[in-house]
Tab-separated table of C-alpha atoms in Angstrom:
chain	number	residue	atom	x	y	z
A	1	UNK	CA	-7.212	6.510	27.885
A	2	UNK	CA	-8.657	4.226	30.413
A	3	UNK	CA	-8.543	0.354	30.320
A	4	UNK	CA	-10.850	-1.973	27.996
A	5	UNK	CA	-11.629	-5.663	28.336
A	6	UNK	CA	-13.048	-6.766	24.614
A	7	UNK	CA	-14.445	-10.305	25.531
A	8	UNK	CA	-16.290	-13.146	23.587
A	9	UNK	CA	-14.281	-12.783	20.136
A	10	UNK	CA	-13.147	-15.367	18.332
A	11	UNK	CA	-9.416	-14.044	18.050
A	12	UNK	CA	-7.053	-14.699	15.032
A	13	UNK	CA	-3.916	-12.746	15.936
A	14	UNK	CA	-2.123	-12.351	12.813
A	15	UNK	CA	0.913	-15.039	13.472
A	16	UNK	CA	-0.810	-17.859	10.920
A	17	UNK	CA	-1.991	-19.710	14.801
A	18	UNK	CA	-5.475	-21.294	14.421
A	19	UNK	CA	-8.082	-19.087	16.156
A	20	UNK	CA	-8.674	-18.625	20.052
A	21	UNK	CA	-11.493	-17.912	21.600
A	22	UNK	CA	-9.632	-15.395	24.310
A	23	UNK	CA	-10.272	-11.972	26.112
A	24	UNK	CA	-7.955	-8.848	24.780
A	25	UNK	CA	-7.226	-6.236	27.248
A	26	UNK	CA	-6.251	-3.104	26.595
A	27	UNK	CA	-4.555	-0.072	28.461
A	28	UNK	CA	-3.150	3.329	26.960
A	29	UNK	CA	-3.710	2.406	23.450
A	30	UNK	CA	-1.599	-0.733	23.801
A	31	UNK	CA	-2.389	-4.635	24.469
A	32	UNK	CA	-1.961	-5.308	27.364
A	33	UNK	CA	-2.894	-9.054	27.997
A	34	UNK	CA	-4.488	-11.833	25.444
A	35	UNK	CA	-6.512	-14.245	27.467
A	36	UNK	CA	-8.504	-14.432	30.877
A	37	UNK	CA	-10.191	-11.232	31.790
A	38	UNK	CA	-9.162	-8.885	34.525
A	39	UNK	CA	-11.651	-7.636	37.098
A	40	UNK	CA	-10.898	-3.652	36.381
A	41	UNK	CA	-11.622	-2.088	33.103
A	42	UNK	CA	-14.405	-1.842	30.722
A	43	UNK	CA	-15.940	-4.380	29.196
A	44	UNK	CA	-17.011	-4.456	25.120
A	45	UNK	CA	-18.519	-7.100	24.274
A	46	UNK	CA	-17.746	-9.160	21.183
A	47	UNK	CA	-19.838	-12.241	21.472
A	48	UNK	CA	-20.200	-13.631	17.738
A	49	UNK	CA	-17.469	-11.767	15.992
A	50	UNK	CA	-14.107	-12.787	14.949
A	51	UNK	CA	-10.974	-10.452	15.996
A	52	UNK	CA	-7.824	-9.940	13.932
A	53	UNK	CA	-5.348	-7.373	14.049
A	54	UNK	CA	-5.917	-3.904	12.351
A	55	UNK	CA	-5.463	-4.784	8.669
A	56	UNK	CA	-2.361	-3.148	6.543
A	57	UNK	CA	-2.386	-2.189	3.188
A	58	UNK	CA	1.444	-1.964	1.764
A	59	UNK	CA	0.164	0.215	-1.426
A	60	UNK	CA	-2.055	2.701	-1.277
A	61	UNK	CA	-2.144	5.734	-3.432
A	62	UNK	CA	-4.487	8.724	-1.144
A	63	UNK	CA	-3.448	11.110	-3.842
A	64	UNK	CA	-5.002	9.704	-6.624
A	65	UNK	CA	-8.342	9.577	-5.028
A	66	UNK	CA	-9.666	12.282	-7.664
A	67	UNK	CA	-10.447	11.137	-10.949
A	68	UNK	CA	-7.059	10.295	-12.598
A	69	UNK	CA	-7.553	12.598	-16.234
A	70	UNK	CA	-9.534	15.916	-14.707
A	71	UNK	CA	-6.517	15.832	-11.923
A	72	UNK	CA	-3.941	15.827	-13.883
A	73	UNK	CA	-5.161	18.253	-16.660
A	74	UNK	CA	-5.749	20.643	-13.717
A	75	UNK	CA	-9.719	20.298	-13.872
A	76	UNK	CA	-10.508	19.908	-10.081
A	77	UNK	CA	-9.368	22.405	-7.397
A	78	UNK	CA	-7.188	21.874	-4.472
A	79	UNK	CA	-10.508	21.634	-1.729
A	80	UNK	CA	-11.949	19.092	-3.912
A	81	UNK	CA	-8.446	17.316	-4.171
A	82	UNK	CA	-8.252	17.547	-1.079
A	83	UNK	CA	-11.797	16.071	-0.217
A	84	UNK	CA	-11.111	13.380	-2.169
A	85	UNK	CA	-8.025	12.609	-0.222
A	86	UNK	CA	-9.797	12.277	3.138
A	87	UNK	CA	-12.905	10.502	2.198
A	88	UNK	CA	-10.539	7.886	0.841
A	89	UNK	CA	-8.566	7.947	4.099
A	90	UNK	CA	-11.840	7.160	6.320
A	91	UNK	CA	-12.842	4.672	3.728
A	92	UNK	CA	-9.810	2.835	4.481
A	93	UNK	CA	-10.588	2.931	8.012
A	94	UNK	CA	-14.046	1.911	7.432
A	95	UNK	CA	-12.271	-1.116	5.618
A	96	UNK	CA	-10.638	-2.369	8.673
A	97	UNK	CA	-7.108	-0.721	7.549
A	98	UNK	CA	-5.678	0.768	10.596
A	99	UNK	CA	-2.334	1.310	8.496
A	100	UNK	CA	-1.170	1.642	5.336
A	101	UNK	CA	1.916	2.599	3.076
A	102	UNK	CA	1.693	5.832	0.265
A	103	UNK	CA	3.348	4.824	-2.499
A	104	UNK	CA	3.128	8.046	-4.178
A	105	UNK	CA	0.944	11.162	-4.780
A	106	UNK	CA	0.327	12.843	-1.344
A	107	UNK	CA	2.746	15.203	0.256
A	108	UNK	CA	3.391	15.454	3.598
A	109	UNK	CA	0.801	17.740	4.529
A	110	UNK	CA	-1.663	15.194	4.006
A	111	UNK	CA	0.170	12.601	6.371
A	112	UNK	CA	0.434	15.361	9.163
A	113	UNK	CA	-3.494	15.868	9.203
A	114	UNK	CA	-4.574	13.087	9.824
A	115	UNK	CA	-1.726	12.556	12.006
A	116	UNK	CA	-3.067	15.227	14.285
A	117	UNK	CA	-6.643	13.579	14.278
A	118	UNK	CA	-8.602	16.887	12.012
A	119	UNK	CA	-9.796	14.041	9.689
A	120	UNK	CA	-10.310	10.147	9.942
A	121	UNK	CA	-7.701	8.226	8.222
A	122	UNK	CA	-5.461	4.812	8.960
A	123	UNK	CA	-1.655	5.414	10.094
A	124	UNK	CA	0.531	6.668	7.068
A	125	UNK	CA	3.665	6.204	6.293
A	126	UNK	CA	4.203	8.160	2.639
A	127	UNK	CA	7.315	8.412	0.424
A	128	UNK	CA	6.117	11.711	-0.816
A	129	UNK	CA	6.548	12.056	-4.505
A	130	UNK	CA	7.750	8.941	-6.451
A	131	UNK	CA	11.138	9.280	-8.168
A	132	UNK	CA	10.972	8.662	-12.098
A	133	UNK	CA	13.268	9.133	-14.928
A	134	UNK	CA	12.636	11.872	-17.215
A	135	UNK	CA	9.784	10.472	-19.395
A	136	UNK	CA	9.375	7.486	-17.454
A	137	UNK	CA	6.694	6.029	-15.253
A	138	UNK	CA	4.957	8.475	-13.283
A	139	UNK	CA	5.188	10.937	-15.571
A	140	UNK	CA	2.219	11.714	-16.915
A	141	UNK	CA	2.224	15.884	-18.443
A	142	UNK	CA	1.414	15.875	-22.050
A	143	UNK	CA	4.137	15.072	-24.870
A	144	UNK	CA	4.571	18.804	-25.726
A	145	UNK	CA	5.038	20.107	-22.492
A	146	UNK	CA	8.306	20.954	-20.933
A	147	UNK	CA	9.641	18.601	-18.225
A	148	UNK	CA	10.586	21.103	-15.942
A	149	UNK	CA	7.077	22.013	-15.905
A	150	UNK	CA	6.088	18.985	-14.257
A	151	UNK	CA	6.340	19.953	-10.888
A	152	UNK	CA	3.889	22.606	-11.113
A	153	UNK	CA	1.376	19.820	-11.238
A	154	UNK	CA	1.522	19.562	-7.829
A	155	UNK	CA	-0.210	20.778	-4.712
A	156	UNK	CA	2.350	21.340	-1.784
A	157	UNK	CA	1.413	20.256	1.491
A	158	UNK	CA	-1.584	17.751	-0.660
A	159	UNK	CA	-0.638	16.091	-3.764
A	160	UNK	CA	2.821	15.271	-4.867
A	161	UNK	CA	3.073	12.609	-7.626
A	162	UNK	CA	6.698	12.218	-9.309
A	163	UNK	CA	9.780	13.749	-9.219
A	164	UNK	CA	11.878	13.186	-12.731
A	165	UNK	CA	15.358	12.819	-12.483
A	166	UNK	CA	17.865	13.063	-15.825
A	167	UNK	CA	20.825	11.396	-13.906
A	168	UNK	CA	22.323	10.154	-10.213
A	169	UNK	CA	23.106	13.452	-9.287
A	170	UNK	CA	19.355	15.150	-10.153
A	171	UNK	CA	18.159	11.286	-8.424
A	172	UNK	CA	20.369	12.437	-5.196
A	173	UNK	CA	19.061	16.003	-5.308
A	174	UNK	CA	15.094	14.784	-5.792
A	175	UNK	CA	15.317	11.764	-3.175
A	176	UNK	CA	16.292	14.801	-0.502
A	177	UNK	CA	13.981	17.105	-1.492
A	178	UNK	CA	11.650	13.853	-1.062
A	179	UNK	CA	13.087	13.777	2.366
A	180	UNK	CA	12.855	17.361	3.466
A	181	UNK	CA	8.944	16.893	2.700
A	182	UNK	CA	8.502	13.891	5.000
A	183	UNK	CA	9.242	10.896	2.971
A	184	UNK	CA	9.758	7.758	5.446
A	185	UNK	CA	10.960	5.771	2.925
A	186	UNK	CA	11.820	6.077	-1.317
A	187	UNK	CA	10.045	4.839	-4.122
A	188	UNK	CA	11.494	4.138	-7.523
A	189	UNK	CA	9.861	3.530	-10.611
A	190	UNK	CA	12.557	1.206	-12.438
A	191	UNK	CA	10.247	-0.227	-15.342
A	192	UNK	CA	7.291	1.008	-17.015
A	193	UNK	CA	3.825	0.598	-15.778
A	194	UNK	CA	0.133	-0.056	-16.581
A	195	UNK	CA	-0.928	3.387	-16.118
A	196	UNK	CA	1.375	4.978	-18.284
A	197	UNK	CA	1.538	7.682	-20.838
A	198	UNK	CA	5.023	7.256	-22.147
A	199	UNK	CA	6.456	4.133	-21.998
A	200	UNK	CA	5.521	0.360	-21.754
A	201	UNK	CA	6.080	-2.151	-19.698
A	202	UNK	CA	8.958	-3.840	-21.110
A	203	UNK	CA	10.913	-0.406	-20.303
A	204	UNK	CA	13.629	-0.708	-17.718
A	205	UNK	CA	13.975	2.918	-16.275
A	206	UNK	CA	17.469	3.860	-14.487
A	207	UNK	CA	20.338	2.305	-14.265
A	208	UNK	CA	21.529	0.205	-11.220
A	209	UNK	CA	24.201	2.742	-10.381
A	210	UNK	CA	21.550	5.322	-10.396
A	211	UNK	CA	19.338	3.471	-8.191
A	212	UNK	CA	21.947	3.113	-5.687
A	213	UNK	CA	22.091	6.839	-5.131
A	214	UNK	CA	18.779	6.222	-3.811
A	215	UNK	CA	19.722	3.288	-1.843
A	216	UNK	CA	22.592	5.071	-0.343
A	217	UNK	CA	20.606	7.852	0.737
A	218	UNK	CA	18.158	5.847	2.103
A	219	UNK	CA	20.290	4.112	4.497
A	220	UNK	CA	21.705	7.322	5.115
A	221	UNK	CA	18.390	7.991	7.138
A	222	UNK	CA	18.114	4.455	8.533
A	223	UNK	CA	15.187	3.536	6.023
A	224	UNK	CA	14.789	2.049	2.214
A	225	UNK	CA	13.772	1.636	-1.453
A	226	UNK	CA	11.290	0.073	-2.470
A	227	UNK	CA	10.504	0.110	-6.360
A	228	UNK	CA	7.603	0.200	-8.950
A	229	UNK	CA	8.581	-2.910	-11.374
A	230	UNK	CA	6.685	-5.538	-13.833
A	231	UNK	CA	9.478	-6.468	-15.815
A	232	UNK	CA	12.467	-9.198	-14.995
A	233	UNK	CA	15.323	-7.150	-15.403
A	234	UNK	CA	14.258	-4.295	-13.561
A	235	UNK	CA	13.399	-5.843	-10.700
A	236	UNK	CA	16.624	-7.552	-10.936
A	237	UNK	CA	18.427	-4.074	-11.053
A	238	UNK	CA	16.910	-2.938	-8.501
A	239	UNK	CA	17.536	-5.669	-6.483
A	240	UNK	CA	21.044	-5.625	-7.440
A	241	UNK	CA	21.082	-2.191	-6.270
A	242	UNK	CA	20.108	-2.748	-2.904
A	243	UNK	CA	16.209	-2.456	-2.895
A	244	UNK	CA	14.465	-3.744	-0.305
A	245	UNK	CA	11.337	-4.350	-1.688
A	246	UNK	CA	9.560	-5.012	-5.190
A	247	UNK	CA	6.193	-3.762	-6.005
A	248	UNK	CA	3.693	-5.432	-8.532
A	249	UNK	CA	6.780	-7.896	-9.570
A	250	UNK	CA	4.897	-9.475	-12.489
A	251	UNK	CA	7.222	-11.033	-14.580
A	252	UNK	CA	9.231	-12.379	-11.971
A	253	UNK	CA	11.281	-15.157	-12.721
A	254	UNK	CA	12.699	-18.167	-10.354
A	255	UNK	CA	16.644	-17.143	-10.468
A	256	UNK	CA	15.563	-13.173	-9.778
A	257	UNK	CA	13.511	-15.002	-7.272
A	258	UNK	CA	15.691	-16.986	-5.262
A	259	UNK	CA	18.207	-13.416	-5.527
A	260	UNK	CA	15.301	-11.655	-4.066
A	261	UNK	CA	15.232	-14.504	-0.859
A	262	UNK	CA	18.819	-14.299	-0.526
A	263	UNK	CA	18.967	-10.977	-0.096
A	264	UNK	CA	16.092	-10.802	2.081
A	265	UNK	CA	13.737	-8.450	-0.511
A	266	UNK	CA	10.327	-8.248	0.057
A	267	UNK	CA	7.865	-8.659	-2.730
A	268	UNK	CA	3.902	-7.023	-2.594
A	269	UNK	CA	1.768	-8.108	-5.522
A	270	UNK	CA	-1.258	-5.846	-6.496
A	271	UNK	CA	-4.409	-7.801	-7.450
A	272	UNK	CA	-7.296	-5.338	-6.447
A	273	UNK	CA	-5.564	-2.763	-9.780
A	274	UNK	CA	-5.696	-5.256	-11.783
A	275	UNK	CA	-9.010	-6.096	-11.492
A	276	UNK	CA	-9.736	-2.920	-11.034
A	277	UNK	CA	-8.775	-1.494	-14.552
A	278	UNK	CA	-10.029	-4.739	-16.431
A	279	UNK	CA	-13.294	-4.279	-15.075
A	280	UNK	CA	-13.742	-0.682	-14.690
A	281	UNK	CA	-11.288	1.615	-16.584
A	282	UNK	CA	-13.294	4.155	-17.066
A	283	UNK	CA	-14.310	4.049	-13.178
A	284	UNK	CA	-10.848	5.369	-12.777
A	285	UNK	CA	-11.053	8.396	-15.576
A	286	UNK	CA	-9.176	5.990	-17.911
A	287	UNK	CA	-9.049	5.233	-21.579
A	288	UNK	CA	-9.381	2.067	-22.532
A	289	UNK	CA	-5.916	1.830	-23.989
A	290	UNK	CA	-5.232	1.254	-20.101
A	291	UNK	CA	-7.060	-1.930	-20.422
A	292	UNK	CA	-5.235	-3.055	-23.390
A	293	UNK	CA	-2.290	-2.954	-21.230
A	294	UNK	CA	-3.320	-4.716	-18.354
A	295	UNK	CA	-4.354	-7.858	-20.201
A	296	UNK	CA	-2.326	-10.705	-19.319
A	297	UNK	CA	-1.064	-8.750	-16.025
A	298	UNK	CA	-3.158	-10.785	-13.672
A	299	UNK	CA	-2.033	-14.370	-14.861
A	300	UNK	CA	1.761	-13.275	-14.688
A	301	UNK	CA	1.679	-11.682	-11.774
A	302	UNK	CA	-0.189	-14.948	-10.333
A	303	UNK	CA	2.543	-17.159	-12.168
A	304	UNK	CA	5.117	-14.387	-10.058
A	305	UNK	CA	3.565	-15.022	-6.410
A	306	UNK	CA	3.861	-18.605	-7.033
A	307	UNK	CA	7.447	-18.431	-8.315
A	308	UNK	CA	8.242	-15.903	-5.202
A	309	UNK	CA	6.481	-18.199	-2.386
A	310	UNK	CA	8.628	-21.100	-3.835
A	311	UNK	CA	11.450	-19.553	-3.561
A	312	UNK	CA	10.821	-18.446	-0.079
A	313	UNK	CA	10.143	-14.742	-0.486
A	314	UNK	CA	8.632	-12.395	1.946
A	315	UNK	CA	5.315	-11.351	0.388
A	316	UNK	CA	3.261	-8.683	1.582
A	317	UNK	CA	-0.145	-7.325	0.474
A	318	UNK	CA	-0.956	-4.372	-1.411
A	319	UNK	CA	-4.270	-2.935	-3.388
A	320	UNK	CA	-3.156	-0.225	-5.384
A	321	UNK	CA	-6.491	1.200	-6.255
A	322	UNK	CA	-6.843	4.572	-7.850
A	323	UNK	CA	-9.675	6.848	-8.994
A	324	UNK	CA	-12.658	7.368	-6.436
A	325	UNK	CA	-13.402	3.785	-6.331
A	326	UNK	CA	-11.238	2.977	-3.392
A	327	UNK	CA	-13.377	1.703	-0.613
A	328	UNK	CA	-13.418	-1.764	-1.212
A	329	UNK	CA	-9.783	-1.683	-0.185
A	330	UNK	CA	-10.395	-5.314	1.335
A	331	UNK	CA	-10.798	-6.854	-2.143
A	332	UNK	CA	-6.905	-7.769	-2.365
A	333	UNK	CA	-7.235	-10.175	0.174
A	334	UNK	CA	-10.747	-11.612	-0.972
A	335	UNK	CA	-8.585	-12.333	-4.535
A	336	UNK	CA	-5.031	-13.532	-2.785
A	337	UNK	CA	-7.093	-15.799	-0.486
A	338	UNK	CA	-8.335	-17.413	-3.772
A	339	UNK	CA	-4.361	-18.004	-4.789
A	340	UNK	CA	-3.416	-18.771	-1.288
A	341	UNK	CA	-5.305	-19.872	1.999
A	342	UNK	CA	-7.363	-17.059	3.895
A	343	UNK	CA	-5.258	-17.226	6.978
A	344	UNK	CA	-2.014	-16.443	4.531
A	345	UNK	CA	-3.958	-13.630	2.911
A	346	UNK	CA	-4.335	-12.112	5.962
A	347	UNK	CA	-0.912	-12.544	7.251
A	348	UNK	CA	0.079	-10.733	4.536
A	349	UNK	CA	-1.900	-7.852	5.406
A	350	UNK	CA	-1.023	-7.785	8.844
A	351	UNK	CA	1.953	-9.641	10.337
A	352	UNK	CA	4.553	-9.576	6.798
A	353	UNK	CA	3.159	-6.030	5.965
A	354	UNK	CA	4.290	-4.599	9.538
A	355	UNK	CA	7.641	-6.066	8.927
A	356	UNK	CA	7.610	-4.741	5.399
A	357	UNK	CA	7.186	-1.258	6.839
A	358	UNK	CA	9.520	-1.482	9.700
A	359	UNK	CA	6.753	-1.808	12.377
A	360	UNK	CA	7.139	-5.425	13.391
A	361	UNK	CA	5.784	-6.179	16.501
A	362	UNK	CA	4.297	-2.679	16.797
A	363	UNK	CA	1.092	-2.961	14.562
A	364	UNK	CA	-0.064	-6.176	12.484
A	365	UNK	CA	-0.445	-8.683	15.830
A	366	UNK	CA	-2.604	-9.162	18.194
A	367	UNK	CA	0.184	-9.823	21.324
A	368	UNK	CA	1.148	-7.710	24.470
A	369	UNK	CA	2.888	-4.757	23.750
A	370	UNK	CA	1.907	-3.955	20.725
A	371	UNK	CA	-0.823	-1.087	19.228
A	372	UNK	CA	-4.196	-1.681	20.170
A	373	UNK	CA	-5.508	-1.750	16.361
A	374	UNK	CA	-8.090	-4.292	16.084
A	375	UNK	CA	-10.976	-4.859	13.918
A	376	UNK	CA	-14.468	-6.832	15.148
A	377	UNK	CA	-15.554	-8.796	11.834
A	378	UNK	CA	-19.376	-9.605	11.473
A	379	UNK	CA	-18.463	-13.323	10.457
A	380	UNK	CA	-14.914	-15.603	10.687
A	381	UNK	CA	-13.361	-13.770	7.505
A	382	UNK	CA	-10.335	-16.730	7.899
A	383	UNK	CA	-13.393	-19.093	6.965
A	384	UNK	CA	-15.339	-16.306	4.798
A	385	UNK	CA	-12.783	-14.156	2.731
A	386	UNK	CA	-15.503	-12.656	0.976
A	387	UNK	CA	-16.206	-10.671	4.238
A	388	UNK	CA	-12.970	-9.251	3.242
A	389	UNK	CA	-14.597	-7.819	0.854
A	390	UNK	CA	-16.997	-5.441	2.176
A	391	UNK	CA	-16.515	-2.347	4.849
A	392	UNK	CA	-20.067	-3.083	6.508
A	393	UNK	CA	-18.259	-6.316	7.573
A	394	UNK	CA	-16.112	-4.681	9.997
A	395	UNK	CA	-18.276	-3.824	12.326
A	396	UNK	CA	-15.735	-2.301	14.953
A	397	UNK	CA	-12.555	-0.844	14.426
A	398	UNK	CA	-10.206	0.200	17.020
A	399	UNK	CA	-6.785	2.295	16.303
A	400	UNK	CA	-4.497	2.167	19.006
A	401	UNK	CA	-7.157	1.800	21.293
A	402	UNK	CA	-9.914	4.121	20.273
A	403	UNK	CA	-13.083	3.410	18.611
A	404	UNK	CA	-12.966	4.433	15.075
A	405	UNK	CA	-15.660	2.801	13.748
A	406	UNK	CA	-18.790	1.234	15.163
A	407	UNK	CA	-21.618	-0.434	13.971
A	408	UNK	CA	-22.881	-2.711	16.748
């Protein structure tokens, strides 16, 4: 890959700074200079659009791309699962997200293939199946049917949605297997969810000694836990466990909070769901007893972002949308820049969500060194966030240097 000089953006390089009006070189797939232009090198020209770094999504689910009911009552075959699975993956490229974090129902098949280029897709990381209790969240087979069944639901090498565990030793045994497959991290599901079919989401699902199996064989591997929680006192058992980061987090309260700070614990809200299923349940294949659940979500969980930027949490950024409807994945930060400032909004999605996922300095900035992902917005999104919004916004997208997208 030869060298690129993109000059005439407006630059905002994911650190919070105000925007620059600066030259990006590039060399190899990696930046190699922000500011004057060198003499050697191709030129692209950006005169009029605004520059930020590739945009990271911290909860994604590519495995639920299918509609959610026909999937899981074994209605749809494994090509169209697995067309499902990599339209959503180009939509999210298409969306200006250059990388983003599986936080359950692909296996690792899925991350592999797109890995090797045979379909468009952002960077994945993937913790394979999620990890649930027997009849907690995530497990969705009908009441009458055998647990053990379960995991005939999925797909190897495609779709992989829960593991259930009965104790810490099954936990240790299923976070392995998770591992074997290609998980880069662990997910829990500690509380009960939105999207659930047997339990609510006052549920707290296993115990803290039981999630620090999972813990401990994270860090056995050099990597984490992060956990599915609404609910206070799961998160707090989790965190007491040694989680290092909380999904959704919606009843969040100030001492779990300032726990959560202390022990450095990242949190990622999930707006983009919420909406998502108020406004379009059946979009996703959903009953409306869905939406009964989800009312109220959205005000707590804004009450819970407040309570966790006040108490000095990292927060990170993450959509969670399901069903087919998943290419407006930019939506989460047009609705967090309406709780927060633009500029924060997007920090979230690039700088905090790189260090969420381990890949600080490597992805999520616009600085030498790092990948060359990059996306050329029609418009200053910082002083827009609708533009956010809406794919045909990002009118270039570069991953580590190549053109992904392009519609100059």
């Amino acid at each position: 890959m030869g060298s690129v000089q993109v000059v005439g953006a407006t630059v905002v390089d994911g650190s919070g700074r105000d925007p620059v009006d600066v030259n990006v070189g590039i060399e190899d797939g990696r930046i190699t200079q922000v500011g004057a232009s060198a003499a050697h090198g191709e030129r692209l020209e950006a005169d009029g659009l605004t520059m930020t770094p590739g945009l990271i999504d911290a909860h994604v689910h590519l495995g639920l791309s299918s509609p959610i009911q026909p999937q899981f009552s074994f209605r749809l075959s494994a090509a169209e699962l697995a067309a499902d699975i990599f339209a959503t993956a180009g939509a999210a490229l298409d969306a200006g997200f250059t990388t983003v974090r599986d936080t359950g129902g692909i296996d690792g098949g899925v991350v592999t293939t797109i890995a090797k280029g045979k379909v468009r897709g952002p960077r994945v990381l993937s913790c394979g199946p999620v990890q649930c209790q027997i009849g907690g969240h995530g497990y969705y087979g009908a009441e009458w049917e055998p647990t053990e069944l379960w995991s005939s639901h999925h797909v190897p090498g495609l779709c992989a949605l829960s593991m259930m565990s009965g104790n810490a030793d099954e936990l240790r045994h299923n976070v392995r297997e998770a591992f074997r497959r290609g998980a880069s991290f662990l997910k829990l599901c500690v509380t009960g969810g939105v999207v659930g079919a047997h339990d609510r989401l006052t549920d707290t699902q296993f115990t803290v000694e039981e999630i620090a199996v999972a813990v401990q064989e994270a860090a056995a591997r050099g990597t984490y836990v992060t956990v599915h929680a609404h609910n206070n006192d799961g998160i707090r058992n989790a965190v007491e466990a040694g989680a290092r980061c909380v999904e959704h987090g919606t009843d969040l309260d100030e001492s779990t909070a300032t726990l959560m700070a202390g022990r450095e614990v990242a949190l990622v809200p999930t707006f983009a769901v919420v909406e998502q299923l108020l406004h379009d349940t059946a979009g996703a294949s959903l009953d409306e007893s869905t939406r009964d659940r989800v009312l109220g979500v959205r005000e707590r969980m804004t009450e819970a972002l407040a309570v966790a930027k006040e108490a000095g949490v990292r927060i990170g950024l993450g959509s969670d949308l399901i069903g087919p409807a998943q290419h407006r994945r930019g939506e989460e930060l047009r609705l967090r820049a309406k709780l927060e400032t633009p500029m924060e909004a997007l920090v979230a999605a690039t700088k905090t969500n790189a260090e969420i996922l381990g890949l600080s300095g490597q992805v999520g900035v616009i600085a030498p060194g790092a990948q060359a992902d990059l996306v050329l917005w029609n418009g200053n999104p910082v002083e827009d966030p609708e533009l956010f919004a809406d794919p045909a916004n990002a009118v270039l997208v570069l991953q580590a240097g190549r053109i992904v997208k392009d519609l100059r």
